[in-house]
Amino acid sequence: MSIPLALETLSETLTPATVLAWKPFLQPAPGVDRWWWLLIIPTALGISLAYKATRSVEPAQIPRDAARMSLQIIGAIAAGALFLYLLVIVLLPMLPAE
Amino acid sequence: MGGRARGKSADVPDPALPADTPPHGGANSERIAAFGRNQGGRRRWPPTGPADLRRVRTSVHPFERLPVTTSSPKPPFRFGPFVFGWVFPGLGHIMSGNAKRGLFAMSGILILFLTGVAVGGIDSVDRTEDRLWFFGQAGAGPITLAVGYANDTLLKTGSAAPMLEAPSIPGGPRVSLSAFKGIAHANDFGTLLVFLAGLLNVCVMLDAAVRDPSSDGPTSGRRAGDGSARPAPAAAPAAPAASTTAPTSTTASTSTTASSSGGGAA
């Protein structure tokens, strides 16, 4: 699924009707199957905050360290996704069939 | 423990040792001095004959001649902050005086936990159907138990949403599920995020248990790099002061250190 298609399906899924009918924390969020990849952002942020809260020397450094670690996680996963996209969508089809 | 190296500086001669004694650890110096005394009162250094070399090999371990590295003492494990950290994420740090650090830890764990419950619903915590996941999720504390209780009382009883009859094997028992039950990605990510919150809270609890109370103040010294906020060892600034003491007192401290360091440089 390309990124424009993913954003399109996201907008189709999260319509006002589905969002307003959603009962948060009681039922699952609507359309998670379409936008589950966005969960990397709160996941990376939460892991970074909790980890850096125990590892940073000064408490004042924790937000900056956590932000940097979050960007590193998201960047590394995005780079991996880009590499796999190029490998599967671009490079492998260029191989000869036989 | 290198008493000679710590108790006094190398430029202060030790009257109990020969002048050409190499400046290494106090335990070594004592043994070398004892080696000299064992040779009929004559202190010979460096050893010359094969017998002398054998005596040195057996009496002085080669590793003891290396520079002694100081290791920080093992921090005590305090159960109070550990338990408070389980009661609510970050509370262990807050109760032990490290409030800012505890609030950041609380924020991180609650982001994971609330995102998981929001995505997967309260069905993300299910101690009967996802028992192994539940063990890790329980690390987040009573909030996990509360969500699991809500799942049992609201969803599984049908009080929050109608129960739907699930497809079952012909002739098998009829299975009914809540209309709010999470399936597929929603349940997967909800369960996973709450599980991550539980595991990370265990790490935060362990950190609260071994971290010094009120160690986040502006004046406390810390070890560089690990953030464990240990106060700087008091022996480090005391070493130069000890080097200015009289040679007689340093001899006494050397012998004391050497006698107490029989077990090695701990």
Coordinates of C-alpha atoms in Angstrom, one line a residue:
Chain A
M1 CA 0.0 0.0 0.0
S2 CA 1.5 3.2 -1.1
I3 CA 1.4 6.3 1.2
P4 CA -1.2 8.2 -0.9
L5 CA -3.4 5.2 -0.9
A6 CA -2.9 4.7 2.8
L7 CA -3.9 8.3 3.5
E8 CA -6.9 8.0 1.2
T9 CA -8.2 4.9 3.0
L10 CA -7.5 6.6 6.3
S11 CA -9.8 9.5 5.3
E12 CA -12.4 7.1 4.1
T13 CA -12.3 5.1 7.3
L14 CA -12.3 8.0 9.8
T15 CA -15.4 9.6 8.7
P16 CA -17.3 11.9 11.1
A17 CA -20.0 9.2 11.6
T18 CA -17.5 6.5 12.6
V19 CA -15.6 8.8 14.9
L20 CA -18.7 10.2 16.6
A21 CA -20.1 6.7 17.1
W22 CA -16.9 5.5 18.7
K23 CA -16.9 4.9 22.4
P24 CA -13.3 5.4 23.4
F25 CA -11.7 2.8 25.6
L26 CA -14.8 0.7 25.5
Q27 CA -14.7 -0.5 21.9
P28 CA -11.8 -0.7 19.5
A29 CA -10.9 2.3 17.5
P30 CA -12.5 2.4 14.1
G31 CA -10.5 1.4 11.0
V32 CA -7.3 0.4 12.8
D33 CA -6.7 -2.0 10.0
R34 CA -6.1 0.9 7.7
W35 CA -4.0 3.2 9.8
W36 CA -2.2 0.8 12.2
W37 CA 1.2 1.9 10.9
L38 CA 0.6 5.3 12.5
L39 CA 0.8 3.7 15.9
I40 CA 4.6 3.7 15.5
I41 CA 4.5 7.4 16.7
P42 CA 3.0 6.9 20.1
T43 CA 4.8 3.6 20.5
A44 CA 8.2 5.2 19.9
L45 CA 7.3 8.2 22.0
G46 CA 6.2 6.2 25.0
I47 CA 9.1 3.8 24.9
S48 CA 11.6 6.7 24.6
L49 CA 10.1 8.7 27.4
A50 CA 10.1 5.7 29.8
Y51 CA 13.5 4.6 28.8
K52 CA 15.1 8.0 29.0
A53 CA 13.5 8.7 32.3
T54 CA 15.7 5.9 33.7
R55 CA 18.8 6.6 31.7
S56 CA 19.3 10.3 31.3
V57 CA 21.7 11.9 33.8
E58 CA 19.7 15.1 34.3
P59 CA 15.9 15.2 34.4
A60 CA 16.0 18.3 32.3
Q61 CA 17.6 16.3 29.5
I62 CA 14.8 13.7 29.4
P63 CA 12.5 15.5 26.9
R64 CA 15.3 16.2 24.4
D65 CA 16.8 12.7 24.7
A66 CA 13.3 11.2 24.3
A67 CA 12.6 13.3 21.3
R68 CA 15.9 12.3 19.7
M69 CA 15.4 8.6 20.5
S70 CA 11.8 8.8 19.0
L71 CA 13.1 10.3 15.8
Q72 CA 15.8 7.7 15.6
I73 CA 13.3 4.9 16.0
I74 CA 10.9 6.3 13.5
G75 CA 13.7 7.2 11.1
A76 CA 15.2 3.7 11.3
I77 CA 11.8 2.0 10.7
A78 CA 11.1 4.4 7.8
A79 CA 14.5 3.7 6.3
G80 CA 13.8 0.0 6.6
A81 CA 10.4 0.4 5.0
L82 CA 11.9 2.4 2.2
F83 CA 14.6 -0.2 1.6
L84 CA 12.1 -3.0 1.5
Y85 CA 9.9 -1.0 -0.8
L86 CA 12.7 -0.5 -3.2
L87 CA 13.7 -4.1 -3.0
V88 CA 10.3 -5.6 -3.5
I89 CA 8.6 -3.1 -5.8
V90 CA 11.6 -1.8 -7.8
L91 CA 14.5 -4.1 -7.8
L92 CA 13.0 -7.6 -7.7
P93 CA 10.7 -7.0 -10.7
M94 CA 13.8 -5.9 -12.7
L95 CA 15.3 -9.4 -12.4
P96 CA 15.0 -11.6 -15.4
A97 CA 12.1 -14.0 -15.2
E98 CA 14.3 -17.1 -15.8
Chain B
M1 CA 42.9 -2.4 47.6
G2 CA 45.9 -0.3 46.8
G3 CA 46.4 1.3 50.1
R4 CA 49.8 2.9 49.3
A5 CA 48.6 4.4 46.1
R6 CA 45.5 5.8 47.8
G7 CA 46.7 6.5 51.3
K8 CA 49.5 8.8 50.2
S9 CA 51.1 10.0 47.1
A10 CA 54.0 8.4 45.4
D11 CA 56.5 11.2 46.3
V12 CA 56.3 10.5 50.0
P13 CA 58.8 7.8 50.9
D14 CA 57.7 4.9 53.0
P15 CA 60.3 4.3 55.7
A16 CA 59.2 0.7 56.0
L17 CA 60.1 -0.1 52.4
P18 CA 63.3 0.1 50.4
A19 CA 63.9 3.2 48.3
D20 CA 63.8 1.3 45.0
T21 CA 60.4 -0.4 45.7
P22 CA 58.2 0.1 42.6
P23 CA 55.3 2.4 43.2
H24 CA 52.4 0.0 42.9
G25 CA 49.6 -1.1 45.3
G26 CA 49.9 -1.3 49.0
A27 CA 49.3 -5.0 49.2
N28 CA 52.2 -5.5 46.9
S29 CA 54.4 -3.3 48.9
E30 CA 53.7 -5.1 52.1
R31 CA 54.3 -8.4 50.5
I32 CA 57.5 -7.2 48.9
A33 CA 58.6 -5.9 52.2
A34 CA 57.7 -9.2 53.9
F35 CA 59.7 -10.9 51.1
G36 CA 62.7 -8.8 52.0
R37 CA 62.3 -9.5 55.7
N38 CA 62.0 -13.2 55.1
Q39 CA 65.5 -13.1 53.5
G40 CA 67.2 -12.7 56.9
G41 CA 66.3 -9.1 57.3
R42 CA 67.8 -8.0 54.0
R43 CA 65.5 -6.3 51.7
R44 CA 66.5 -6.9 48.1
W45 CA 64.7 -5.4 45.2
P46 CA 64.8 -6.3 42.4
P47 CA 65.2 -10.0 43.0
T48 CA 68.3 -11.4 41.4
G49 CA 68.5 -15.2 41.7
P50 CA 66.1 -17.9 40.5
A51 CA 65.0 -18.6 44.1
D52 CA 64.1 -14.9 44.5
L53 CA 62.1 -14.9 41.3
R54 CA 60.1 -18.0 42.4
R55 CA 59.3 -16.3 45.7
V56 CA 58.1 -13.3 43.9
R57 CA 55.9 -15.3 41.6
T58 CA 54.3 -17.1 44.4
S59 CA 53.9 -14.2 46.7
V60 CA 52.8 -11.4 44.4
H61 CA 50.0 -12.1 41.9
P62 CA 50.7 -10.4 38.6
F63 CA 47.3 -8.9 38.3
E64 CA 47.8 -7.1 41.6
R65 CA 50.5 -5.1 39.9
L66 CA 48.0 -3.5 37.6
P67 CA 46.4 -0.2 38.4
V68 CA 43.5 -0.7 40.8
T69 CA 40.2 0.5 39.3
T70 CA 37.6 1.6 41.7
S71 CA 34.1 0.2 41.3
S72 CA 31.1 1.8 42.7
P73 CA 29.4 0.0 45.6
K74 CA 26.4 -2.1 44.8
P75 CA 23.3 0.0 45.4
P76 CA 20.9 -1.3 47.9
F77 CA 17.5 -2.6 46.7
R78 CA 14.7 -0.7 48.4
F79 CA 11.3 -2.4 48.2
G80 CA 9.3 0.7 49.0
P81 CA 9.9 2.5 45.7
F82 CA 9.6 -0.8 43.9
V83 CA 6.2 -1.5 45.3
F84 CA 5.0 2.1 44.8
G85 CA 6.2 1.9 41.2
W86 CA 3.9 -1.0 40.7
V87 CA 0.9 0.7 42.4
F88 CA 1.1 3.4 39.7
P89 CA 3.8 4.0 37.1
G90 CA 6.4 6.5 38.2
L91 CA 5.1 6.7 41.7
G92 CA 8.2 5.0 43.0
H93 CA 10.4 7.8 41.8
I94 CA 8.0 10.4 43.1
M95 CA 7.8 8.9 46.5
S96 CA 11.6 8.7 46.8
G97 CA 12.1 12.4 45.9
N98 CA 12.8 12.1 42.1
A99 CA 9.5 13.6 41.1
K100 CA 10.5 15.0 37.8
R101 CA 12.0 11.8 36.6
G102 CA 8.9 9.9 37.9
L103 CA 6.6 12.2 36.0
F104 CA 8.4 11.5 32.7
A105 CA 8.4 7.8 33.3
M106 CA 4.7 8.0 34.2
S107 CA 4.0 9.9 31.0
G108 CA 5.8 7.4 28.8
I109 CA 4.1 4.4 30.3
L110 CA 0.7 6.0 30.3
I111 CA 1.1 7.0 26.6
L112 CA 1.6 3.3 25.8
F113 CA -1.1 2.1 28.1
L114 CA -3.8 4.5 27.1
T115 CA -3.0 4.2 23.4
G116 CA -3.3 0.5 23.7
V117 CA -6.6 0.6 25.5
A118 CA -7.9 3.3 23.1
V119 CA -6.9 1.3 20.0
G120 CA -8.0 -2.1 21.2
G121 CA -10.6 -1.2 23.7
I122 CA -10.8 -2.7 27.2
D123 CA -10.6 -6.1 25.5
S124 CA -6.9 -5.5 25.2
V125 CA -6.5 -6.9 28.7
D126 CA -8.0 -10.4 28.9
R127 CA -6.7 -12.6 31.6
T128 CA -8.5 -15.7 30.3
E129 CA -8.1 -15.6 26.6
D130 CA -4.7 -13.9 26.5
R131 CA -3.2 -15.2 29.7
L132 CA 0.5 -15.0 28.7
W133 CA 0.1 -11.5 27.5
F134 CA -1.7 -10.7 30.8
F135 CA 1.4 -11.6 32.8
G136 CA 3.4 -9.0 31.1
Q137 CA 0.6 -6.5 31.1
A138 CA 0.2 -6.9 34.9
G139 CA 3.6 -5.1 35.3
A140 CA 1.8 -1.8 34.7
G141 CA 0.0 -2.3 38.0
P142 CA -3.6 -2.0 39.2
I143 CA -4.6 0.0 36.2
T144 CA -4.2 -3.2 34.2
L145 CA -6.2 -5.2 36.7
A146 CA -8.9 -2.5 36.5
V147 CA -9.1 -2.7 32.7
G148 CA -9.2 -6.5 32.9
Y149 CA -12.0 -6.3 35.5
A150 CA -13.9 -3.9 33.3
N151 CA -13.5 -6.3 30.4
D152 CA -14.9 -9.1 32.5
T153 CA -17.9 -7.1 33.9
L154 CA -18.8 -4.9 30.9
L155 CA -18.0 -6.8 27.8
K156 CA -18.1 -10.4 28.7
T157 CA -21.4 -10.1 30.5
G158 CA -23.0 -8.2 27.7
S159 CA -23.9 -5.1 29.8
A160 CA -22.0 -2.7 27.6
A161 CA -22.8 -4.0 24.2
P162 CA -25.0 -6.8 22.8
M163 CA -23.7 -10.2 22.5
L164 CA -23.4 -11.7 19.1
E165 CA -23.4 -15.3 18.3
A166 CA -20.2 -16.3 16.8
P167 CA -19.9 -19.0 14.1
S168 CA -19.2 -22.3 15.7
I169 CA -18.5 -25.8 14.7
P170 CA -21.8 -27.7 13.8
G171 CA -22.7 -29.7 16.9
G172 CA -20.3 -27.7 19.0
P173 CA -21.1 -25.3 21.8
R174 CA -22.6 -22.0 21.0
V175 CA -20.2 -19.1 21.4
S176 CA -21.4 -15.6 21.9
L177 CA -19.1 -12.6 21.8
S178 CA -19.5 -8.9 22.7
A179 CA -20.1 -6.6 19.8
F180 CA -17.2 -4.5 21.2
K181 CA -14.7 -7.3 21.2
G182 CA -11.5 -6.3 19.4
I183 CA -10.4 -8.4 16.5
A184 CA -7.5 -8.4 14.0
H185 CA -5.2 -5.3 14.1
A186 CA -7.1 -3.5 16.8
N187 CA -6.8 -6.4 19.3
D188 CA -3.2 -7.1 18.3
F189 CA -1.9 -3.6 18.7
G190 CA -4.0 -2.9 21.8
T191 CA -2.6 -6.0 23.5
L192 CA 0.9 -5.3 22.4
L193 CA 1.0 -1.7 23.6
V194 CA -0.4 -2.5 27.0
F195 CA 2.1 -5.3 27.2
L196 CA 4.9 -2.9 26.4
A197 CA 3.7 -0.6 29.1
G198 CA 3.8 -3.4 31.6
L199 CA 7.4 -4.4 30.7
L200 CA 8.7 -0.9 30.7
N201 CA 7.1 -0.2 34.1
V202 CA 9.0 -3.2 35.5
C203 CA 12.2 -1.5 34.3
V204 CA 11.1 1.8 35.8
M205 CA 10.3 0.0 39.1
L206 CA 13.7 -1.6 39.2
D207 CA 15.3 1.8 38.5
A208 CA 13.3 3.4 41.4
A209 CA 14.4 0.6 43.7
V210 CA 18.1 1.1 43.2
R211 CA 18.2 4.9 42.6
D212 CA 19.3 7.1 45.5
P213 CA 16.5 9.1 47.1
S214 CA 16.3 12.7 46.1
S215 CA 19.3 12.2 43.8
D216 CA 18.0 14.6 41.1
G217 CA 19.0 17.7 43.0
P218 CA 21.3 20.2 41.4
T219 CA 24.2 19.6 43.7
S220 CA 24.4 15.8 43.6
G221 CA 27.3 14.3 41.7
R222 CA 26.6 11.6 39.1
R223 CA 28.4 9.0 37.2
A224 CA 28.7 10.1 33.6
G225 CA 26.7 8.3 31.1
D226 CA 24.4 6.0 32.9
G227 CA 22.1 8.4 34.7
S228 CA 22.0 6.3 37.8
A229 CA 22.5 9.4 39.9
R230 CA 25.0 7.9 42.4
P231 CA 26.7 10.4 44.6
A232 CA 30.4 10.9 43.9
P233 CA 32.6 8.7 46.0
A234 CA 33.9 10.5 49.0
A235 CA 37.3 8.9 48.9
A236 CA 38.3 10.6 45.7
P237 CA 38.6 14.1 47.1
A238 CA 40.1 12.7 50.3
A239 CA 43.1 11.2 48.6
P240 CA 45.1 14.5 48.0
A241 CA 44.5 15.4 51.6
A242 CA 45.9 12.1 52.8
S243 CA 49.0 12.7 50.7
T244 CA 50.0 15.6 52.9
T245 CA 50.0 13.6 56.1
A246 CA 53.1 12.6 57.9
P247 CA 54.9 9.4 56.8
T248 CA 54.2 7.7 60.1
S249 CA 50.5 8.0 59.8
T250 CA 50.6 6.8 56.2
T251 CA 52.5 3.8 57.1
A252 CA 49.8 2.9 59.6
S253 CA 47.1 3.4 57.0
T254 CA 49.1 1.3 54.5
S255 CA 49.4 -1.6 56.8
T256 CA 45.7 -1.4 57.7
T257 CA 44.7 -1.3 54.1
A258 CA 47.1 -4.2 53.2
S259 CA 45.7 -6.3 55.9
S260 CA 42.2 -5.6 54.9
S261 CA 42.8 -6.3 51.3
G262 CA 43.7 -9.9 51.5
G263 CA 40.6 -10.8 49.5
G264 CA 41.7 -8.7 46.5
A265 CA 41.0 -5.2 45.3
A266 CA 37.3 -5.2 46.0

